[in-house]
Amino acid sequence: MLAFLVQRISQAFLVMFVISVIAFAIQDGLGDPLQEMVGMSVSEEEREAIREELGLNDSMVVQYLRFAGNALQGDLGNSYFYSKPTLEVIAEHLPATLELVIGASLIIVFLSVPIGVYAAIRPQAWLSKFFMGVSTVGISIPVFLTAIVLIQLFSIGVTVNWFPSDTGWGQWLNDFFSTEGGLPSYGRGDELTHLFGTWESGFFTGTGLMHLVLPSVSLASIMLPLFIRLIRAEMMEVLQSDYVRYARAKGLSAGRINFLHALKNTMLPVITVGGVQIGIMVAYTILTETVFQWPGVGLMFLEAITRSDIPLIVAYLMVVGLIFVVTNTLVDLIYGLVNPTVKLTGKKA
Amino acid sequence: MTTATVSRWDRFRESFFWHSFKRDKVAIVSFAVLLMMVMAAIFAPLLAPADPYDLAQINIMNSELPPVGMSGADPAFPLGTDAQGRDLLSTILYGTRVSLMIGFGAVVLQAFLGILFGLLAGYLGGKVDAILMRIADVQLSFSTLMVAIIVGAVFKASFGNLMFGEIAIYMLIFIIGVAEWPQIARTVRASVLAEKKKEYVDAAKVMGFGTRRIMFRHILPNTLSPIFVIATVQIANAIISEAALSFLGLGMPETQPSLGSLIKSGFDYIQSGSWWITLIPGLVLVVLVLVINLLGDWLRDVMNPRLYKG
């Protein structure tokens, strides 16, 4: 166990080191800090003096060590656009993204578990087939397109006049296929509750929650089919196992078998896969935040690219890299802890 | 003696592959739709009523016309026009062409990288295997889309907007190909590990063939069917990745649109009620990806030997 722990943690450090080298290379290759700091009128000698003072003439290794040393102390430079420390800028934008991810995760958990379990218990029911069909289609729809369709349906609204409106039935059918619209599709609203530090929450006001609906549903839509399929597959496997048959033979009620005994063992692999997926969601937040102009780190990153705000791009890479590495390592460690049969060292099968 | 007279076509018609295709309605419909879209994309210059790349044919007065069937439509533009007055049907035909080209190109690149690294890792084993698969693991844990976005962002920042727009199609093939090679490499490695224990590999070794010859001439042909299955699904993934990158402004420019950049440019006008500019290309994208995914599912069922025997 100790060997496994040491191996995973040292691997995490190695990956973080590689990420920092890549980030350093980007900063070094793309940004010329001098150009940002001084005007055109500064003479070549003065430039050279500033270069020397900033340490830009040192060797790459020395420069990298300085970059890494500063990064370890929480200093990743100043953003050109916001003119304040990049980590501060990220800290201001992070709560919005976190709330989006929390909202989406809640939707995923509360929908995927019942649907997945139902589809596993009654694989032949038409409702199960319907859910599985929808999830196949769902995987093929990119997240930004789901978001656009949701905006069209529930923010702008659709008025249908396919049927003759002079008959009662026609009017009813027209109304049935039309949607109201009216849900906000832009930003987080202006009534946010201040929690602590830089955390402004939208969870406690009506408008805040309304603004969360469409973005969270969009973000959830990409992961939901995956989770439904995963839970269904795991649950069906568990239902075939000996102990479930034994429980049936013993005469336990179906509800007790399905929800107490089978579900418990289904959720173990689902939670570990889920942990990794939450990290992957970060990539999709960039798309969702762009569509809804959601002021989180994804939108901030994209704006930093358009503004060529190199320090902010580099800081985002480091922070997101850290989040990925930490979640992946934790998931691996937890999996190793709860499931002792997992190959601990991952060497020599 | 009789086998010599049986043509390749006859053998194909007697194969399990063809029989299961004939039985599966979903596969037939998906294949028909995909074939139609690919044909429409290849012959776009002949089929399209207008050339969206030709600025002289565009009239700004025609902008944001709705599709036929809505009030204010012009029969010259069956699917309406976009914000610049381009015929939407033509831009979609050309856009599908660009999307398919990038999707196919990216998969060729990732198949090349994936097969090469997968073969090396699986056959040589040891340190080569450990290093290559660690890289693949790390890259996969970051999600391919994230890697593609970051590489795209760095390229865009270093080349500048204009330059990036000109070479965008090659950039996207490169970015998506490099971001997704681990998927194929893992599949190849797994089948190589199973193949290399077989007797024909020992026989080839005893006959004194070189490592390279055994890897590419003997083992590779026997690992092709799983590669084929995963490559199909990867084309769908590459098309989605391309659309996502273009939507973020890291992909095809509006002057040479793909389906993704059409959706992006239409999104700016959705609030003013012109839903067709973004939703019609969106529908085309979803149908394209869906039929490829359905064909991939079918291929996996047919080519999976475990299911075949069972």
Short mmCIF file of N, CA, C and O in Angstrom, two decimals, chain A residues 38-133:
data_model
loop_
_atom_site.label_atom_id
_atom_site.label_comp_id
_atom_site.label_asym_id
_atom_site.label_seq_id
_atom_site.Cartn_x
_atom_site.Cartn_y
_atom_site.Cartn_z
N VAL A 38 7.59 48.58 -21.72
CA VAL A 38 8.16 49.86 -22.15
C VAL A 38 7.61 50.26 -23.50
O VAL A 38 7.13 49.43 -24.26
N GLY A 39 7.67 51.55 -23.81
CA GLY A 39 7.16 52.05 -25.08
C GLY A 39 8.18 51.91 -26.19
O GLY A 39 9.24 51.30 -26.03
N MET A 40 7.86 52.51 -27.34
CA MET A 40 8.74 52.43 -28.50
C MET A 40 9.98 53.30 -28.31
O MET A 40 11.03 53.04 -28.89
N SER A 41 9.85 54.32 -27.49
CA SER A 41 10.90 55.34 -27.45
C SER A 41 12.12 54.92 -26.64
O SER A 41 13.12 55.61 -26.65
N VAL A 42 12.02 53.81 -25.96
CA VAL A 42 13.14 53.40 -25.11
C VAL A 42 14.29 52.88 -25.98
O VAL A 42 14.08 52.08 -26.89
N SER A 43 15.48 53.35 -25.69
CA SER A 43 16.63 53.01 -26.54
C SER A 43 17.08 51.58 -26.29
O SER A 43 16.71 50.95 -25.29
N GLU A 44 17.91 51.10 -27.20
CA GLU A 44 18.34 49.70 -27.14
C GLU A 44 19.17 49.43 -25.89
O GLU A 44 19.05 48.38 -25.28
N GLU A 45 20.00 50.44 -25.47
CA GLU A 45 20.84 50.23 -24.28
C GLU A 45 19.95 50.06 -23.04
O GLU A 45 20.19 49.19 -22.20
N GLU A 46 18.95 50.95 -22.97
CA GLU A 46 18.05 50.87 -21.81
C GLU A 46 17.32 49.53 -21.78
O GLU A 46 17.17 48.91 -20.74
N ARG A 47 16.89 49.10 -22.98
CA ARG A 47 16.21 47.80 -23.07
C ARG A 47 17.11 46.69 -22.54
O ARG A 47 16.70 45.83 -21.78
N GLU A 48 18.38 46.77 -22.98
CA GLU A 48 19.33 45.75 -22.57
C GLU A 48 19.49 45.74 -21.05
O GLU A 48 19.53 44.69 -20.41
N ALA A 49 19.52 46.98 -20.49
CA ALA A 49 19.67 47.10 -19.03
C ALA A 49 18.47 46.47 -18.32
O ALA A 49 18.62 45.74 -17.34
N ILE A 50 17.25 46.74 -18.85
CA ILE A 50 16.05 46.18 -18.22
C ILE A 50 16.05 44.66 -18.35
O ILE A 50 15.73 43.93 -17.41
N ARG A 51 16.45 44.19 -19.54
CA ARG A 51 16.55 42.75 -19.76
C ARG A 51 17.43 42.10 -18.70
O ARG A 51 17.08 41.08 -18.11
N GLU A 52 18.60 42.74 -18.51
CA GLU A 52 19.55 42.20 -17.54
C GLU A 52 18.94 42.19 -16.15
O GLU A 52 19.00 41.20 -15.41
N GLU A 53 18.25 43.29 -15.83
CA GLU A 53 17.67 43.44 -14.50
C GLU A 53 16.57 42.40 -14.26
O GLU A 53 16.43 41.83 -13.19
N LEU A 54 15.77 42.13 -15.32
CA LEU A 54 14.68 41.16 -15.19
C LEU A 54 15.18 39.72 -15.24
O LEU A 54 14.43 38.79 -14.99
N GLY A 55 16.44 39.56 -15.63
CA GLY A 55 16.99 38.21 -15.70
C GLY A 55 16.64 37.50 -16.98
O GLY A 55 16.67 36.27 -17.04
N LEU A 56 16.27 38.26 -18.03
CA LEU A 56 15.89 37.60 -19.29
C LEU A 56 17.10 37.11 -20.05
O LEU A 56 16.97 36.39 -21.04
N ASN A 57 18.30 37.52 -19.63
CA ASN A 57 19.51 37.05 -20.31
C ASN A 57 20.10 35.81 -19.65
O ASN A 57 21.10 35.29 -20.13
N ASP A 58 19.50 35.40 -18.53
CA ASP A 58 20.01 34.20 -17.87
C ASP A 58 19.73 32.96 -18.71
O ASP A 58 18.95 33.02 -19.66
N SER A 59 20.36 31.86 -18.34
CA SER A 59 20.12 30.63 -19.10
C SER A 59 18.70 30.13 -18.85
O SER A 59 18.06 30.52 -17.88
N MET A 60 18.21 29.28 -19.76
CA MET A 60 16.85 28.76 -19.66
C MET A 60 16.60 28.07 -18.32
O MET A 60 15.55 28.25 -17.71
N VAL A 61 17.60 27.29 -17.89
CA VAL A 61 17.42 26.54 -16.65
C VAL A 61 17.21 27.48 -15.47
O VAL A 61 16.29 27.31 -14.67
N VAL A 62 18.05 28.52 -15.41
CA VAL A 62 17.92 29.49 -14.32
C VAL A 62 16.56 30.16 -14.38
O VAL A 62 15.87 30.31 -13.36
N GLN A 63 16.15 30.54 -15.61
CA GLN A 63 14.85 31.20 -15.75
C GLN A 63 13.71 30.27 -15.33
O GLN A 63 12.76 30.70 -14.68
N TYR A 64 13.83 28.97 -15.73
CA TYR A 64 12.77 28.04 -15.36
C TYR A 64 12.70 27.88 -13.85
O TYR A 64 11.62 27.90 -13.25
N LEU A 65 13.89 27.77 -13.22
CA LEU A 65 13.90 27.58 -11.77
C LEU A 65 13.27 28.77 -11.07
O LEU A 65 12.53 28.61 -10.10
N ARG A 66 13.52 29.98 -11.61
CA ARG A 66 12.92 31.16 -11.00
C ARG A 66 11.39 31.11 -11.16
O ARG A 66 10.64 31.36 -10.22
N PHE A 67 10.94 30.72 -12.39
CA PHE A 67 9.50 30.60 -12.67
C PHE A 67 8.85 29.60 -11.72
O PHE A 67 7.82 29.89 -11.09
N ALA A 68 9.50 28.42 -11.57
CA ALA A 68 8.92 27.38 -10.72
C ALA A 68 8.93 27.81 -9.26
O ALA A 68 7.96 27.58 -8.53
N GLY A 69 10.02 28.45 -8.84
CA GLY A 69 10.10 28.92 -7.46
C GLY A 69 8.99 29.90 -7.14
O GLY A 69 8.31 29.80 -6.11
N ASN A 70 8.78 30.87 -8.06
CA ASN A 70 7.69 31.83 -7.86
C ASN A 70 6.34 31.14 -7.84
O ASN A 70 5.47 31.47 -7.03
N ALA A 71 6.17 30.16 -8.75
CA ALA A 71 4.89 29.46 -8.83
C ALA A 71 4.60 28.75 -7.51
O ALA A 71 3.47 28.76 -7.03
N LEU A 72 5.63 28.15 -6.92
CA LEU A 72 5.42 27.44 -5.66
C LEU A 72 5.01 28.39 -4.55
O LEU A 72 4.30 28.02 -3.63
N GLN A 73 5.47 29.65 -4.65
CA GLN A 73 5.07 30.63 -3.64
C GLN A 73 3.76 31.33 -4.01
O GLN A 73 3.39 32.33 -3.40
N GLY A 74 3.09 30.81 -5.04
CA GLY A 74 1.80 31.38 -5.41
C GLY A 74 1.91 32.65 -6.23
O GLY A 74 1.00 33.47 -6.25
N ASP A 75 3.04 32.83 -6.94
CA ASP A 75 3.18 34.02 -7.76
C ASP A 75 3.33 33.59 -9.20
O ASP A 75 4.36 33.04 -9.61
N LEU A 76 2.29 33.80 -10.01
CA LEU A 76 2.36 33.42 -11.42
C LEU A 76 2.33 34.67 -12.31
O LEU A 76 1.85 34.64 -13.43
N GLY A 77 2.81 35.75 -11.78
CA GLY A 77 2.89 36.97 -12.59
C GLY A 77 1.59 37.75 -12.60
O GLY A 77 0.60 37.34 -12.01
N ASN A 78 1.63 38.91 -13.29
CA ASN A 78 0.45 39.77 -13.36
C ASN A 78 -0.22 39.67 -14.71
O ASN A 78 0.44 39.54 -15.73
N SER A 79 -1.57 39.71 -14.70
CA SER A 79 -2.30 39.70 -15.95
C SER A 79 -2.11 41.05 -16.65
O SER A 79 -2.15 42.09 -16.01
N TYR A 80 -1.87 41.03 -17.98
CA TYR A 80 -1.72 42.29 -18.73
C TYR A 80 -3.02 43.06 -18.71
O TYR A 80 -3.03 44.27 -18.57
N PHE A 81 -4.15 42.35 -18.86
CA PHE A 81 -5.43 43.03 -19.03
C PHE A 81 -5.97 43.55 -17.70
O PHE A 81 -6.39 44.69 -17.60
N TYR A 82 -5.95 42.70 -16.67
CA TYR A 82 -6.55 43.12 -15.39
C TYR A 82 -5.56 43.89 -14.53
O TYR A 82 -5.94 44.44 -13.51
N SER A 83 -4.29 43.90 -14.92
CA SER A 83 -3.18 44.47 -14.14
C SER A 83 -3.25 44.14 -12.65
O SER A 83 -3.19 45.02 -11.81
N LYS A 84 -3.46 42.88 -12.36
CA LYS A 84 -3.28 42.40 -10.99
C LYS A 84 -2.84 40.95 -11.04
O LYS A 84 -2.88 40.34 -12.11
N PRO A 85 -2.41 40.37 -9.90
CA PRO A 85 -1.89 39.01 -9.94
C PRO A 85 -2.87 38.04 -10.60
O PRO A 85 -4.08 38.10 -10.33
N THR A 86 -2.32 37.16 -11.47
CA THR A 86 -3.19 36.25 -12.23
C THR A 86 -3.99 35.33 -11.31
O THR A 86 -5.15 35.05 -11.59
N LEU A 87 -3.36 34.88 -10.22
CA LEU A 87 -4.07 33.96 -9.34
C LEU A 87 -5.28 34.64 -8.70
O LEU A 87 -6.31 34.02 -8.47
N GLU A 88 -5.14 35.97 -8.44
CA GLU A 88 -6.27 36.72 -7.90
C GLU A 88 -7.42 36.74 -8.90
O GLU A 88 -8.58 36.55 -8.55
N VAL A 89 -7.07 36.98 -10.18
CA VAL A 89 -8.09 37.01 -11.24
C VAL A 89 -8.80 35.66 -11.32
O VAL A 89 -10.03 35.59 -11.39
N ILE A 90 -8.00 34.58 -11.27
CA ILE A 90 -8.61 33.25 -11.35
C ILE A 90 -9.51 32.99 -10.14
O ILE A 90 -10.62 32.48 -10.27
N ALA A 91 -9.04 33.41 -8.95
CA ALA A 91 -9.84 33.21 -7.73
C ALA A 91 -11.18 33.93 -7.83
O ALA A 91 -12.19 33.45 -7.33
N GLU A 92 -11.20 35.09 -8.52
CA GLU A 92 -12.46 35.82 -8.67
C GLU A 92 -13.43 35.09 -9.59
O GLU A 92 -14.64 35.19 -9.42
N HIS A 93 -12.88 34.39 -10.60
CA HIS A 93 -13.75 33.74 -11.58
C HIS A 93 -14.11 32.31 -11.21
O HIS A 93 -15.04 31.75 -11.75
N LEU A 94 -13.33 31.72 -10.30
CA LEU A 94 -13.52 30.30 -10.00
C LEU A 94 -14.89 29.95 -9.39
O LEU A 94 -15.50 28.96 -9.79
N PRO A 95 -15.43 30.77 -8.45
CA PRO A 95 -16.72 30.40 -7.86
C PRO A 95 -17.83 30.21 -8.89
O PRO A 95 -18.62 29.27 -8.78
N ALA A 96 -17.87 31.07 -9.92
CA ALA A 96 -18.92 30.94 -10.94
C ALA A 96 -18.84 29.59 -11.61
O ALA A 96 -19.85 28.90 -11.79
N THR A 97 -17.61 29.17 -11.98
CA THR A 97 -17.43 27.86 -12.62
C THR A 97 -17.81 26.73 -11.68
O THR A 97 -18.48 25.78 -12.07
N LEU A 98 -17.38 26.86 -10.41
CA LEU A 98 -17.68 25.80 -9.44
C LEU A 98 -19.19 25.63 -9.27
O LEU A 98 -19.69 24.51 -9.22
N GLU A 99 -19.92 26.75 -9.21
CA GLU A 99 -21.38 26.64 -9.04
C GLU A 99 -22.02 25.99 -10.25
O GLU A 99 -22.96 25.21 -10.12
N LEU A 100 -21.48 26.29 -11.43
CA LEU A 100 -21.97 25.65 -12.65
C LEU A 100 -21.75 24.14 -12.58
O LEU A 100 -22.65 23.34 -12.88
N VAL A 101 -20.53 23.75 -12.17
CA VAL A 101 -20.21 22.32 -12.09
C VAL A 101 -21.07 21.64 -11.02
O VAL A 101 -21.58 20.53 -11.23
N ILE A 102 -21.28 22.32 -9.88
CA ILE A 102 -22.12 21.74 -8.82
C ILE A 102 -23.55 21.54 -9.33
O ILE A 102 -24.14 20.46 -9.17
N GLY A 103 -24.09 22.58 -9.98
CA GLY A 103 -25.45 22.47 -10.51
C GLY A 103 -25.58 21.31 -11.48
O GLY A 103 -26.51 20.50 -11.38
N ALA A 104 -24.61 21.20 -12.41
CA ALA A 104 -24.65 20.12 -13.39
C ALA A 104 -24.51 18.76 -12.71
O ALA A 104 -25.23 17.82 -13.05
N SER A 105 -23.61 18.67 -11.71
CA SER A 105 -23.42 17.39 -11.03
C SER A 105 -24.69 16.95 -10.32
O SER A 105 -25.03 15.76 -10.33
N LEU A 106 -25.40 17.91 -9.69
CA LEU A 106 -26.64 17.56 -9.00
C LEU A 106 -27.64 16.97 -9.99
O LEU A 106 -28.26 15.94 -9.74
N ILE A 107 -27.77 17.63 -11.16
CA ILE A 107 -28.70 17.12 -12.18
C ILE A 107 -28.30 15.72 -12.60
O ILE A 107 -29.13 14.81 -12.70
N ILE A 108 -26.99 15.52 -12.83
CA ILE A 108 -26.51 14.22 -13.28
C ILE A 108 -26.83 13.14 -12.25
O ILE A 108 -27.38 12.09 -12.58
N VAL A 109 -26.52 13.42 -10.96
CA VAL A 109 -26.73 12.40 -9.92
C VAL A 109 -28.21 12.06 -9.80
O VAL A 109 -28.60 10.89 -9.78
N PHE A 110 -29.07 13.10 -9.76
CA PHE A 110 -30.48 12.83 -9.50
C PHE A 110 -31.21 12.23 -10.69
O PHE A 110 -32.28 11.66 -10.53
N LEU A 111 -30.66 12.37 -11.91
CA LEU A 111 -31.31 11.74 -13.06
C LEU A 111 -30.68 10.41 -13.43
O LEU A 111 -31.37 9.45 -13.74
N SER A 112 -29.33 10.35 -13.42
CA SER A 112 -28.68 9.15 -13.97
C SER A 112 -28.90 7.93 -13.09
O SER A 112 -29.09 6.83 -13.61
N VAL A 113 -28.91 8.09 -11.76
CA VAL A 113 -29.06 6.91 -10.90
C VAL A 113 -30.43 6.25 -11.09
O VAL A 113 -30.50 5.06 -11.42
N PRO A 114 -31.56 6.99 -10.95
CA PRO A 114 -32.85 6.30 -11.16
C PRO A 114 -33.00 5.73 -12.57
O PRO A 114 -33.46 4.59 -12.73
N ILE A 115 -32.60 6.49 -13.59
CA ILE A 115 -32.78 6.02 -14.97
C ILE A 115 -31.91 4.80 -15.23
O ILE A 115 -32.35 3.79 -15.79
N GLY A 116 -30.64 4.87 -14.80
CA GLY A 116 -29.72 3.75 -15.02
C GLY A 116 -30.20 2.49 -14.32
O GLY A 116 -30.19 1.41 -14.90
N VAL A 117 -30.64 2.64 -13.07
CA VAL A 117 -31.12 1.48 -12.31
C VAL A 117 -32.37 0.90 -12.96
O VAL A 117 -32.48 -0.32 -13.15
N TYR A 118 -33.28 1.78 -13.36
CA TYR A 118 -34.51 1.30 -14.00
C TYR A 118 -34.19 0.53 -15.28
O TYR A 118 -34.71 -0.57 -15.52
N ALA A 119 -33.28 1.10 -16.10
CA ALA A 119 -32.93 0.45 -17.37
C ALA A 119 -32.26 -0.90 -17.13
O ALA A 119 -32.34 -1.79 -17.97
N ALA A 120 -31.56 -1.04 -15.99
CA ALA A 120 -30.91 -2.32 -15.70
C ALA A 120 -31.91 -3.35 -15.20
O ALA A 120 -31.83 -4.53 -15.55
N ILE A 121 -32.88 -2.90 -14.37
CA ILE A 121 -33.84 -3.86 -13.81
C ILE A 121 -34.82 -4.33 -14.87
O ILE A 121 -35.17 -5.50 -14.93
N ARG A 122 -35.28 -3.39 -15.72
CA ARG A 122 -36.23 -3.75 -16.77
C ARG A 122 -35.64 -3.42 -18.13
O ARG A 122 -36.08 -2.47 -18.79
N PRO A 123 -34.68 -4.21 -18.60
CA PRO A 123 -34.01 -3.86 -19.87
C PRO A 123 -34.94 -3.94 -21.08
O PRO A 123 -34.67 -3.32 -22.09
N GLN A 124 -36.04 -4.69 -20.96
CA GLN A 124 -36.91 -4.84 -22.12
C GLN A 124 -38.06 -3.85 -22.16
O GLN A 124 -38.76 -3.76 -23.16
N ALA A 125 -38.25 -3.09 -21.07
CA ALA A 125 -39.38 -2.15 -21.04
C ALA A 125 -39.18 -1.07 -22.10
O ALA A 125 -38.05 -0.68 -22.41
N TRP A 126 -40.31 -0.59 -22.67
CA TRP A 126 -40.16 0.41 -23.75
C TRP A 126 -39.54 1.68 -23.21
O TRP A 126 -38.81 2.38 -23.92
N LEU A 127 -39.81 1.99 -21.91
CA LEU A 127 -39.23 3.21 -21.35
C LEU A 127 -37.71 3.12 -21.28
O LEU A 127 -37.00 4.08 -21.56
N SER A 128 -37.20 1.92 -20.95
CA SER A 128 -35.74 1.74 -20.91
C SER A 128 -35.16 1.91 -22.30
O SER A 128 -34.13 2.57 -22.48
N LYS A 129 -35.82 1.31 -23.29
CA LYS A 129 -35.32 1.43 -24.66
C LYS A 129 -35.35 2.88 -25.10
O LYS A 129 -34.43 3.35 -25.78
N PHE A 130 -36.40 3.60 -24.67
CA PHE A 130 -36.50 5.01 -25.01
C PHE A 130 -35.32 5.78 -24.41
O PHE A 130 -34.63 6.55 -25.09
N PHE A 131 -35.03 5.53 -23.11
CA PHE A 131 -33.93 6.24 -22.46
C PHE A 131 -32.59 5.90 -23.13
O PHE A 131 -31.75 6.78 -23.33
N MET A 132 -32.39 4.62 -23.47
CA MET A 132 -31.12 4.25 -24.10
C MET A 132 -31.00 4.89 -25.48
O MET A 132 -29.92 5.35 -25.87
N GLY A 133 -32.11 4.95 -26.21
CA GLY A 133 -32.09 5.61 -27.52
C GLY A 133 -31.74 7.08 -27.39
O GLY A 133 -30.89 7.60 -28.11
#
